Short mmCIF file of C-alpha atoms and ligand atoms in Angstrom, two decimals:
data_model
loop_
_atom_site.label_atom_id
_atom_site.label_comp_id
_atom_site.label_asym_id
_atom_site.label_seq_id
_atom_site.Cartn_x
_atom_site.Cartn_y
_atom_site.Cartn_z
CA UNK L 1 -6.72 4.31 -30.17
CA UNK L 2 -3.61 2.28 -29.67
CA UNK L 3 -0.92 2.87 -27.04
CA UNK L 4 2.12 1.05 -25.80
CA UNK L 5 2.80 0.11 -22.25
CA UNK L 6 6.12 -0.90 -20.98
CA UNK L 7 6.22 -3.25 -17.97
CA UNK L 8 9.09 -3.78 -15.65
CA UNK L 9 9.25 -5.83 -12.47
CA UNK L 10 12.06 -7.31 -10.46
CA UNK L 11 12.75 -11.03 -10.48
CA UNK L 12 11.62 -11.42 -6.85
CA UNK L 13 8.21 -10.03 -7.79
CA UNK L 14 7.98 -12.42 -10.71
CA UNK L 15 8.56 -15.29 -8.38
CA UNK L 16 5.68 -14.24 -6.21
CA UNK L 17 2.18 -14.39 -7.63
CA UNK L 18 1.79 -10.68 -7.84
CA UNK L 19 -0.45 -8.70 -10.21
CA UNK L 20 2.42 -8.39 -12.72
CA UNK L 21 2.47 -12.10 -13.21
CA UNK L 22 -1.15 -12.65 -13.04
CA UNK L 23 -1.90 -9.84 -15.43
CA UNK L 24 0.85 -10.86 -17.76
CA UNK L 25 -0.60 -14.38 -17.80
CA UNK L 26 -4.13 -13.55 -18.09
CA UNK L 27 -4.40 -10.35 -20.10
CA UNK L 28 -1.31 -8.76 -21.35
CA UNK L 29 0.68 -11.46 -22.89
CA UNK L 30 -2.22 -12.78 -24.91
CA UNK L 31 -2.90 -9.36 -26.04
CA UNK L 32 0.69 -8.59 -26.93
CA UNK L 33 1.46 -11.97 -28.45
CA UNK L 34 -1.52 -12.55 -30.47
CA UNK L 35 -1.19 -9.25 -32.10
CA UNK L 36 -4.90 -8.90 -31.37
CA UNK L 37 -4.50 -5.55 -29.64
CA UNK L 38 -8.03 -5.75 -28.30
CA UNK L 39 -8.82 -2.54 -26.48
CA UNK L 40 -5.67 -1.18 -28.13
CA UNK L 41 -3.19 -2.06 -25.41
CA UNK L 42 0.18 -3.42 -26.42
CA UNK L 43 2.43 -4.57 -23.55
CA UNK L 44 6.15 -4.79 -23.91
CA UNK L 45 8.46 -6.32 -21.36
CA UNK L 46 11.50 -4.15 -21.08
CA UNK L 47 15.15 -5.11 -20.60
CA UNK L 48 16.43 -2.77 -17.91
CA UNK L 49 20.01 -3.30 -19.00
CA UNK L 50 19.31 -1.69 -22.32
CA UNK L 51 18.56 2.06 -22.90
CA UNK L 52 14.77 2.63 -22.71
CA UNK L 53 14.77 4.91 -25.65
CA UNK L 54 16.02 1.95 -27.91
CA UNK L 55 12.96 -0.15 -26.84
CA UNK L 56 10.24 2.51 -26.98
CA UNK L 57 8.42 4.66 -27.69
CA UNK L 58 6.13 4.09 -24.78
CA UNK L 59 2.95 5.88 -23.63
CA UNK L 60 2.92 4.39 -20.21
CA UNK L 61 5.68 2.97 -18.05
CA UNK L 62 4.30 0.41 -15.60
CA UNK L 63 6.79 -0.77 -12.95
CA UNK L 64 7.44 -1.89 -9.53
CA UNK L 65 11.25 -1.35 -9.36
CA UNK L 66 13.41 0.71 -6.98
CA UNK L 67 16.88 1.87 -6.86
CA UNK L 68 18.85 4.97 -7.84
CA UNK L 69 19.93 3.71 -11.35
CA UNK L 70 16.41 2.83 -12.28
CA UNK L 71 15.01 6.11 -10.92
CA UNK L 72 17.57 7.99 -13.03
CA UNK L 73 16.66 5.94 -16.14
CA UNK L 74 12.91 6.76 -15.76
CA UNK L 75 13.67 10.44 -15.12
CA UNK L 76 15.88 10.70 -18.15
CA UNK L 77 13.29 8.92 -20.31
CA UNK L 78 10.50 11.25 -18.93
CA UNK L 79 12.55 14.34 -19.79
CA UNK L 80 13.08 13.26 -23.29
CA UNK L 81 9.49 12.07 -23.61
CA UNK L 82 7.26 14.51 -21.77
CA UNK L 83 4.08 12.74 -22.78
CA UNK L 84 4.92 9.49 -21.08
CA UNK L 85 2.86 8.55 -17.94
CA UNK L 86 5.01 6.82 -15.31
CA UNK L 87 3.13 4.57 -13.06
CA UNK L 88 4.23 5.68 -10.54
CA UNK L 89 7.12 8.17 -10.14
CA UNK L 90 9.94 6.54 -8.24
CA UNK L 91 10.28 9.24 -5.60
CA UNK L 92 6.56 8.98 -4.70
CA UNK L 93 7.01 5.23 -4.35
CA UNK L 94 10.03 5.64 -2.03
CA UNK L 95 7.97 7.96 0.13
CA UNK L 96 5.43 5.13 0.81
CA UNK L 97 8.10 2.45 1.14
CA UNK L 98 9.12 4.00 4.42
CA UNK L 99 6.71 3.34 7.31
CA UNK L 100 7.45 6.79 8.89
CA UNK L 101 6.79 8.95 5.72
CA UNK L 102 3.93 6.70 4.45
CA UNK L 103 1.68 7.78 7.30
CA UNK L 104 2.68 11.46 7.54
CA UNK L 105 0.36 12.52 4.83
CA UNK L 106 -2.52 10.75 6.42
CA UNK L 107 -1.77 12.55 9.70
CA UNK L 108 -2.00 15.87 7.91
CA UNK L 109 -5.16 15.17 5.91
CA UNK L 110 -7.66 16.91 8.17
CA UNK L 111 -10.66 15.47 6.38
CA UNK L 112 -14.19 16.63 7.36
CA UNK L 113 -15.55 14.16 9.79
CA UNK L 114 -19.21 13.73 8.60
CA UNK L 115 -18.66 10.19 7.82
CA UNK L 116 -16.01 9.29 10.44
CA UNK L 117 -12.55 10.38 11.70
CA UNK L 118 -9.48 9.05 10.07
CA UNK L 119 -6.14 9.14 11.87
CA UNK L 120 -2.94 7.15 12.37
CA UNK L 121 -1.68 5.30 15.53
CA UNK L 122 0.97 7.04 17.50
CA UNK L 123 4.41 5.79 16.53
CA UNK L 124 8.07 6.34 17.09
CA UNK L 125 10.97 5.67 14.87
CA UNK L 126 14.29 4.15 16.05
CA UNK L 127 17.25 3.97 13.74
CA UNK L 128 20.11 3.05 16.13
CA UNK L 129 20.89 1.84 19.70
CA UNK L 130 17.94 -0.52 20.78
CA UNK L 131 18.93 -0.19 24.42
CA UNK L 132 17.47 3.36 24.36
CA UNK L 133 14.08 2.09 23.22
CA UNK L 134 12.41 1.42 26.61
CA UNK L 135 13.37 4.73 28.08
CA UNK L 136 12.29 6.69 24.85
CA UNK L 137 8.92 4.81 24.87
CA UNK L 138 8.31 5.69 28.47
CA UNK L 139 9.36 9.32 27.91
CA UNK L 140 7.03 9.71 24.90
CA UNK L 141 4.16 7.97 26.70
CA UNK L 142 3.50 5.29 23.97
CA UNK L 143 0.99 2.74 25.26
CA UNK L 144 1.46 -0.96 25.17
CA UNK L 145 1.14 -3.23 23.39
CA UNK L 146 3.15 -2.03 20.48
CA UNK L 147 3.66 -3.33 16.91
CA UNK L 148 7.31 -3.25 15.82
CA UNK L 149 7.70 -2.96 12.02
CA UNK L 150 10.87 -2.66 9.90
CA UNK L 151 11.25 0.94 8.92
CA UNK L 152 11.68 0.34 5.18
CA UNK L 153 9.51 -1.81 3.00
CA UNK L 154 11.69 -3.08 0.17
CA UNK L 155 9.81 -6.08 -1.11
CA UNK L 156 11.81 -8.55 0.97
CA UNK L 157 10.15 -11.03 3.33
CA UNK L 158 12.21 -9.44 6.25
CA UNK L 159 10.53 -6.07 5.70
CA UNK L 160 7.21 -7.82 6.58
CA UNK L 161 8.62 -9.45 9.71
CA UNK L 162 6.56 -7.80 12.49
CA UNK L 163 6.50 -8.28 16.34
CA UNK L 164 3.95 -7.61 18.95
CA UNK L 165 5.53 -6.14 22.13
CA UNK L 166 3.84 -6.70 25.45
CA UNK L 167 6.44 -4.97 27.81
CA UNK L 168 8.91 -2.06 27.63
CA UNK L 169 12.05 -3.85 28.71
CA UNK L 170 11.84 -6.45 26.01
CA UNK L 171 11.81 -3.69 23.39
CA UNK L 172 15.55 -3.49 23.72
CA UNK L 173 15.79 -6.91 21.99
CA UNK L 174 14.39 -5.47 18.69
CA UNK L 175 16.60 -4.66 15.77
CA UNK L 176 16.46 -1.04 14.46
CA UNK L 177 15.68 0.58 12.07
CA UNK L 178 12.08 0.16 13.00
CA UNK L 179 8.89 1.82 13.99
CA UNK L 180 6.98 1.13 17.11
CA UNK L 181 3.26 1.72 16.61
CA UNK L 182 0.53 1.61 19.21
CA UNK L 183 -1.67 -1.39 18.74
CA UNK L 184 -5.33 -0.50 18.29
CA UNK L 185 -8.03 -3.07 19.17
CA UNK L 186 -10.27 -3.43 16.15
CA UNK L 187 -12.24 -6.62 16.54
CA UNK L 188 -9.78 -8.80 14.42
CA UNK L 189 -10.97 -7.52 10.94
CA UNK L 190 -9.20 -4.95 8.76
CA UNK L 191 -10.34 -3.28 5.53
CA UNK L 192 -8.04 -3.40 2.60
CA UNK L 193 -8.89 -0.58 0.23
CA UNK L 194 -7.43 -1.05 -3.29
CA UNK L 195 -6.91 2.10 -5.30
CA UNK L 196 -6.43 2.14 -9.11
CA UNK L 197 -6.62 5.76 -10.25
CA UNK L 198 -10.10 6.78 -9.46
CA UNK L 199 -11.32 3.34 -8.85
CA UNK L 200 -11.77 1.90 -5.34
CA UNK L 201 -12.48 -1.54 -4.06
CA UNK L 202 -12.64 -2.53 -0.36
CA UNK L 203 -12.30 -6.14 1.02
CA UNK L 204 -12.29 -7.55 4.52
CA UNK L 205 -9.37 -9.43 5.84
CA UNK L 206 -8.70 -11.22 9.12
CA UNK L 207 -6.31 -9.41 11.33
CA UNK L 208 -4.66 -9.69 14.81
CA UNK L 209 -7.21 -10.31 17.66
CA UNK L 210 -7.71 -7.60 20.23
CA UNK L 211 -5.48 -7.55 23.28
CA UNK L 212 -7.27 -7.15 26.61
CA UNK L 213 -5.85 -5.54 29.73
CA UNK L 214 -5.62 -8.80 31.60
CA UNK L 215 -3.64 -10.40 28.89
CA UNK L 216 -1.31 -7.36 28.70
CA UNK L 217 -0.66 -7.54 32.48
CA UNK L 218 0.11 -11.36 32.35
CA UNK L 219 2.43 -11.47 29.30
CA UNK L 220 5.97 -10.11 28.78
CA UNK L 221 8.15 -10.22 25.64
CA UNK L 222 8.17 -9.45 21.99
CA UNK L 223 6.56 -12.00 19.69
CA UNK L 224 6.85 -12.40 15.96
CA UNK L 225 3.57 -12.81 14.14
CA UNK L 226 2.88 -14.15 10.72
CA UNK L 227 1.33 -12.21 7.76
CA UNK L 228 -2.12 -12.39 9.47
CA UNK L 229 -3.95 -10.31 6.82
CA UNK L 230 -2.64 -11.84 3.64
CA UNK L 231 -5.03 -12.83 0.88
CA UNK L 232 -5.81 -16.21 2.28
CA UNK L 233 -7.24 -14.41 5.36
CA UNK L 234 -10.20 -13.06 3.46
CA UNK L 235 -12.99 -12.34 5.96
CA UNK L 236 -15.57 -11.51 3.26
CA UNK L 237 -18.41 -14.03 3.80
CA UNK L 238 -17.26 -15.05 7.19
CA UNK L 239 -19.75 -15.06 10.09
CA UNK L 240 -18.73 -11.81 11.81
CA UNK L 241 -20.19 -9.51 14.48
CA UNK L 242 -21.99 -7.02 12.18
CA UNK L 243 -20.52 -4.10 14.06
CA UNK L 244 -17.03 -5.30 13.31
CA UNK L 245 -17.82 -6.35 9.74
CA UNK L 246 -19.51 -3.13 8.60
CA UNK L 247 -17.47 -1.56 5.83
CA UNK L 248 -16.39 2.06 6.24
CA UNK L 249 -18.88 4.37 4.48
CA UNK L 250 -18.07 4.72 0.80
CA UNK L 251 -18.07 8.53 0.75
CA UNK L 252 -15.40 8.41 3.54
CA UNK L 253 -13.32 6.00 1.42
CA UNK L 254 -13.81 8.02 -1.69
CA UNK L 255 -12.67 11.26 -0.05
CA UNK L 256 -9.79 9.53 1.55
CA UNK L 257 -8.57 7.78 -1.65
CA UNK L 258 -8.91 11.07 -3.64
CA UNK L 259 -6.85 13.06 -1.12
CA UNK L 260 -4.25 10.43 -0.72
CA UNK L 261 -3.85 9.90 -4.39
CA UNK L 262 -3.12 13.65 -4.77
CA UNK L 263 -0.88 14.07 -1.77
CA UNK L 264 1.16 10.94 -2.43
CA UNK L 265 1.27 11.43 -6.20
CA UNK L 266 0.34 7.73 -6.74
CA UNK L 267 -2.22 6.00 -8.74
CA UNK L 268 -1.63 2.38 -7.72
CA UNK L 269 -1.76 1.43 -4.00
CA UNK L 270 -3.80 -0.08 -1.23
CA UNK L 271 -4.53 1.05 2.33
CA UNK L 272 -5.00 -1.09 5.41
CA UNK L 273 -7.63 0.55 7.62
CA UNK L 274 -8.97 -0.56 11.03
CA UNK L 275 -11.90 0.76 13.03
CA UNK L 276 -11.22 1.04 16.77
CA UNK L 277 -13.28 -1.55 18.61
CA UNK L 278 -16.33 -0.10 20.48
CA UNK L 279 -16.37 2.93 18.24
CA UNK L 280 -18.69 3.52 15.35
CA UNK L 281 -16.49 5.81 13.26
CA UNK L 282 -12.94 6.15 14.49
CA UNK L 283 -10.61 4.80 11.75
CA UNK L 284 -6.86 4.18 11.84
CA UNK L 285 -4.72 3.78 8.74
CA UNK L 286 -1.91 1.43 9.69
CA UNK L 287 -0.29 0.65 6.31
CA UNK L 288 -0.05 1.79 2.75
CA UNK L 289 1.26 -0.49 0.07
CA UNK L 290 2.53 0.54 -3.37
CA UNK L 291 1.33 -1.68 -6.32
CA UNK L 292 0.03 -4.47 -4.20
CA UNK L 293 -1.11 -7.91 -5.41
CA UNK L 294 -4.08 -6.72 -7.51
CA UNK L 295 -4.50 -10.20 -8.77
CA UNK L 296 -6.52 -10.87 -5.65
CA UNK L 297 -8.79 -7.96 -6.17
CA UNK L 298 -12.17 -9.08 -7.46
CA UNK L 299 -12.71 -8.05 -11.10
CA UNK L 300 -9.17 -6.66 -11.48
CA UNK L 301 -8.76 -7.46 -15.22
CA UNK L 302 -11.68 -5.33 -16.23
CA UNK L 303 -10.77 -2.46 -13.77
CA UNK L 304 -7.12 -2.38 -14.63
CA UNK L 305 -7.86 -2.34 -18.33
CA UNK L 306 -10.38 0.48 -18.04
CA UNK L 307 -7.88 2.39 -15.94
CA UNK L 308 -5.14 2.07 -18.53
CA UNK L 309 -7.45 3.11 -21.25
CA UNK L 310 -8.64 6.15 -19.24
CA UNK L 311 -5.03 7.29 -19.02
CA UNK L 312 -4.85 7.64 -22.80
CA UNK L 313 -8.26 9.06 -23.10
CA UNK L 314 -7.47 11.86 -20.75
CA UNK L 315 -4.25 12.69 -22.69
CA UNK L 316 -6.31 12.81 -25.94
CA UNK L 317 -8.87 15.07 -24.29
CA UNK L 318 -6.11 17.41 -23.08
CA UNK L 319 -4.72 17.64 -26.55
CA UNK L 320 -8.18 18.44 -27.96
CA UNK L 321 -8.74 21.17 -25.33
CA UNK L 322 -5.23 22.76 -25.88
N1 ATP P 401 -1.38 -0.45 14.88
C1 ATP P 401 -1.95 -1.59 14.68
N2 ATP P 401 -2.91 -2.05 15.39
C2 ATP P 401 -3.55 -3.21 15.31
N3 ATP P 401 -3.13 -4.15 14.38
C3 ATP P 401 -2.12 -3.85 13.57
C4 ATP P 401 -1.43 -2.56 13.72
N4 ATP P 401 -0.37 -2.57 12.77
C5 ATP P 401 -0.48 -3.74 12.19
N5 ATP P 401 -1.43 -4.53 12.66
C6 ATP P 401 -1.75 -5.93 12.12
O1 ATP P 401 -0.50 -6.37 11.65
C7 ATP P 401 -0.79 -6.65 10.23
C8 ATP P 401 0.48 -6.34 9.46
O2 ATP P 401 0.83 -4.94 9.72
P1 ATP P 401 1.17 -4.08 8.35
O3 ATP P 401 0.03 -4.06 7.52
O4 ATP P 401 1.67 -2.74 8.82
O5 ATP P 401 2.37 -4.90 7.79
P2 ATP P 401 2.90 -5.18 6.27
O6 ATP P 401 3.94 -6.14 6.35
O7 ATP P 401 3.19 -3.93 5.61
O8 ATP P 401 1.53 -5.86 5.63
P3 ATP P 401 1.15 -5.93 4.07
O9 ATP P 401 1.28 -7.44 3.71
O10 ATP P 401 -0.23 -5.42 4.06
O11 ATP P 401 2.14 -5.11 3.33
C9 ATP P 401 -1.92 -5.73 9.84
O12 ATP P 401 -2.53 -6.22 8.61
C10 ATP P 401 -2.80 -5.91 11.07
O13 ATP P 401 -3.43 -7.14 11.11
O1 4MY P 402 2.16 -11.05 -2.60
P1 4MY P 402 0.72 -10.47 -2.51
O2 4MY P 402 -0.03 -10.73 -3.71
O3 4MY P 402 0.10 -10.81 -1.15
O4 4MY P 402 0.94 -8.79 -2.49
C1 4MY P 402 1.72 -8.15 -1.45
C2 4MY P 402 2.79 -7.53 -2.09
O5 4MY P 402 3.67 -8.49 -2.57
P2 4MY P 402 4.02 -8.58 -4.17
O6 4MY P 402 4.37 -7.27 -4.69
O7 4MY P 402 5.15 -9.60 -4.21
O8 4MY P 402 2.79 -9.13 -4.81
C3 4MY P 402 3.63 -6.71 -1.14
O9 4MY P 402 4.63 -6.00 -1.85
P3 4MY P 402 6.08 -5.75 -1.17
O10 4MY P 402 5.86 -4.77 -0.10
O11 4MY P 402 6.57 -7.09 -0.59
O12 4MY P 402 6.80 -5.22 -2.32
C4 4MY P 402 2.72 -5.62 -0.38
O13 4MY P 402 2.29 -4.69 -1.30
C5 4MY P 402 1.51 -6.33 0.24
O14 4MY P 402 0.70 -5.41 0.79
C6 4MY P 402 0.79 -7.12 -0.85
O15 4MY P 402 -0.31 -7.79 -0.12
P4 4MY P 402 -1.79 -7.19 -0.22
O16 4MY P 402 -1.73 -5.88 0.55
O17 4MY P 402 -2.26 -7.20 -1.57
O18 4MY P 402 -2.52 -8.27 0.61
MG1 MG P 403 -0.52 -4.26 5.65
MG1 MG P 404 2.51 -3.12 3.88
#
């Protein structure tokens, strides 16, 4: 079996050490350049300025690009080539690149709770007039502290600039569009669940420390905080309180990943999950990221390759059945 993948990513992504670069460096380019199409995968980098049909045919489109023009190009290509697999459809990506819509599907999930309950923190969206924020927050009964997050995630550093707010008055200093999300104490550790099709891998990362009532009553203001749970903040192997460190049960993660994959219409994403401190099984999803840096995921080369091969295998099986 041989199939052709087309890869596209923006310059900004190429400059960060994301999966695309890591994979190109370690797996794809050698495969494509050497002509040794081991496992049958041929990767072709695409020039987005040229028509796609002049560069194909492709079996799979793998990309992390946004924008109307690009979405249109992919849609047109898909219409002319109904057998192409787009990873992932631009409208599904856009849905999770907005911090309001990304969590809506989780809130609607209604999973059975044998292995634990999964929910999302309460949050409000503000698109204009920051002076109304304190009043709205009081009216809606959101509890402090609050995490302020830019509404749209667009791959820029600014869309990851978050603030922790300790009092309501200071909220008027924030810059909409943003979401204000209730902060949930979780013992300073979060679970990052990587999803690649049907495959799941969970890792522990350090996170923001808990905020106690005393601290809340003594501090006022909104404070920026750095990317606390980035890859360098791996908490796997750290000496942690076992109650905090215990991973969410696998059946819960499997059920959650399956449901989200279907609802979101995505194959490549990760989820940030925290467990409320002092509970055994109350989980909050606080973030979903499209096509995250898989290069940091243990054993990603093997998993990603198997995933790509499974796409073609399932197409082949469908043809046999039809
Ligand atoms: N509601 C919350 N309760 C407790 N901690 C939170 C909450 N929201 C965010 N955090 C902390 O802030 C970090 C950053 O928040 P979030 O994951 O939403 O931002 P991000 O910029 O999208 O991050 P990523 O790099 O994963 O894309 C989380 O990893 C977690 O440590
Ligand atoms: O840069 P990293 O490898 O950390 O990957 C991060 C990725 O950046 P990249 O796409 O430039 O790789 C981010 O994408 P944008 O929102 O900025 O588009 C986002 O998905 C983060 O959640 C990823 O961090 P992780 O969740 O995997 O810890
Ligand atoms: Mg996150
Ligand atoms: Mg995120």
